[in-house]
Amino acid sequence: MINIKKILVSSAIAVSAFAFGQGTFASTNYPQSYDSQNSNISKESAEKLLSAKELVDIKLNSMMNDPVLRNANWGFVVYDPKTKKIISSYNENASLIPASTTKLLTTETAMNLLGENFRWITQLEYSGEIEDGVLKGNLYIVGSGDPSLGTNKAGASSYSQIISEFISAAREKGIKKIDGDIIIQTGVFKLNKSQSLPENIVWLENGNYYLPVGTTHEINPQNEKLIAKKSNPFSENKNYYYISPYIGQMVYADKFDGGYLTTKLPDAPAYLANSLRAAMLKSGLSVAGKVVTKSTDPNPEKREVITSYQSPTLAEIIMYTNQHSDNALAEATLRMVGFQKLGDQTLEAGRMVVNNHLKSVGFETDGLNYFDGSGLSRANVVTPISQVKFLANLMNEKYYKTFQETLPIGGQTGTLKRMFNTTGNGQIFAKTGTLNKVKTLAGYMKTNSGKTLVFSLLINNYGGSVDQVKSKMEQILEPTLNL
């Protein structure tokens, strides 16, 4: 918190210096321009008597009675990651609405758990045989929950580009006519798995992909066998992997005796499949069947891969998410980490994964309510001190540089392009947040002396306009650049 006593003492010294410079009595013998010049010199002299930290504290103290912030609920921290100490703060333990700075938690969790080079795969496959240009079987589109599919975001291909590539690949394979259906399935390919498998999975096609399931009670426990702890437990030809509902451990079963599986999957790429069928018909490649969705397939057909589409890297998608504050990608990312870790794409699973990750990295969860991935909900709350410690700890991660580069730069890129156009230009690297009467900013700053500091500034229920509160935020951060 601000040391008011120290500020008052320092201020008294500064005011004395200022008064001395001005003279005790007003004089009319000097020209107006001389008085103005003398006033500026005196102010500069007064500032030189104060340390950078004292100037930051004085600025914070003055903002408490500012019309824009007087009735606001707000908090601020500037933190030194090397000494692990607060340099200056106000209301740092208050639980405040973070708005889109929530995306920091969502995107960092994804990068930590999956790695910056993670990609989603959408694969085109076929079953049956190709005879004289006729596919006597089905065409399969196997997706993996790609949140950027068809969006053009972060360098992702459009649906029309993917469809064109799929049709060209099918023709190169010799397919001129399809007697069967176009079947949509969603899987998570082993290529995507850099760490552990989800908690609820069933291996549906050996060596290719698996699907997560929420109910495996129909598998006969007599068929269950524990997976041996080997460097590669998937090298053997086993059938079904899942978390056993009977013993709570990962097992495999030699066969599946049940009549059904309850499966939890991301939305299948239905738009892609329907558009592909329409484009094929238009181009003269006839399809006899229709588009069919298969969420589960205990006895999958033998299939061959025609081609595959890979998404941009996770780092590129997070870059787009944070630079543009893209809510749709953030929410998809939240559900994706839930799917990857727990085999469940629901909001609840995503929340659980993020919260568990935050606890594992020492996030101070007092005052935290992580409700959604984007920060659109006012149910999200966080404390400024927990944000800065989280960002400071992140600096020790191997992907820190990549993550830091995803943040908007003051006066230059993303949602900070129109802030810090003069002071702080190129020195502020932070995520912004905006809701009605909520304006927030959290990230890193490069000071004039070359130090990297971490800060959080969360303002709720401010007075005036958005431009006015943005101006106050710039004023609060301006003296911190001299720390």
Coordinates of N, CA and C in Angstrom, one line a residue, residues 135 137-139 177-183 274 277-278 281 286-292:
L135 N -15.5 -44.9 -55.6 CA -15.2 -45.3 -54.2 C -16.4 -46.1 -53.7
G137 N -17.4 -47.3 -50.9 CA -17.2 -47.1 -49.5 C -17.6 -45.7 -49.1
N138 N -17.1 -45.3 -47.9 CA -17.5 -44.0 -47.4 C -16.3 -43.1 -47.3
L139 N -16.6 -41.8 -47.4 CA -15.6 -40.7 -47.1 C -15.7 -40.3 -45.7
K177 N -16.2 -40.8 -58.1 CA -17.6 -41.0 -57.7 C -17.6 -41.7 -56.3
I178 N -18.5 -41.3 -55.5 CA -18.6 -41.9 -54.1 C -19.9 -42.6 -54.0
D179 N -19.9 -43.9 -53.8 CA -21.1 -44.7 -53.6 C -21.7 -44.5 -52.2
G180 N -20.9 -44.2 -51.3 CA -21.3 -44.2 -49.9 C -21.6 -42.8 -49.4
D181 N -21.5 -42.6 -48.0 CA -21.8 -41.4 -47.4 C -20.5 -40.6 -47.1
I182 N -20.7 -39.3 -46.7 CA -19.6 -38.5 -46.1 C -19.9 -38.6 -44.6
I183 N -19.0 -39.2 -43.8 CA -19.2 -39.4 -42.4 C -18.3 -38.5 -41.6
N274 N -20.8 -30.7 -45.1 CA -21.9 -30.3 -46.0 C -21.4 -29.5 -47.1
R277 N -19.6 -31.7 -49.6 CA -20.5 -32.5 -50.5 C -21.0 -31.6 -51.6
A278 N -21.5 -30.4 -51.2 CA -22.0 -29.5 -52.2 C -21.0 -29.2 -53.3
L281 N -20.4 -32.1 -55.7 CA -21.5 -32.3 -56.7 C -21.3 -31.2 -57.8
S286 N -19.7 -37.0 -58.1 CA -21.0 -37.3 -57.5 C -20.8 -38.1 -56.2
V287 N -21.8 -37.8 -55.3 CA -21.8 -38.5 -54.0 C -23.2 -39.1 -53.8
A288 N -23.3 -40.4 -53.8 CA -24.6 -41.1 -53.7 C -25.3 -40.9 -52.4
G289 N -24.5 -40.9 -51.3 CA -25.0 -40.8 -50.0 C -25.2 -39.4 -49.4
K290 N -25.3 -39.3 -48.1 CA -25.6 -38.0 -47.5 C -24.5 -37.8 -46.4
V291 N -24.6 -36.7 -45.7 CA -23.6 -36.4 -44.6 C -24.2 -37.0 -43.3
V292 N -23.4 -37.8 -42.7 CA -23.8 -38.6 -41.5 C -22.8 -38.3 -40.4

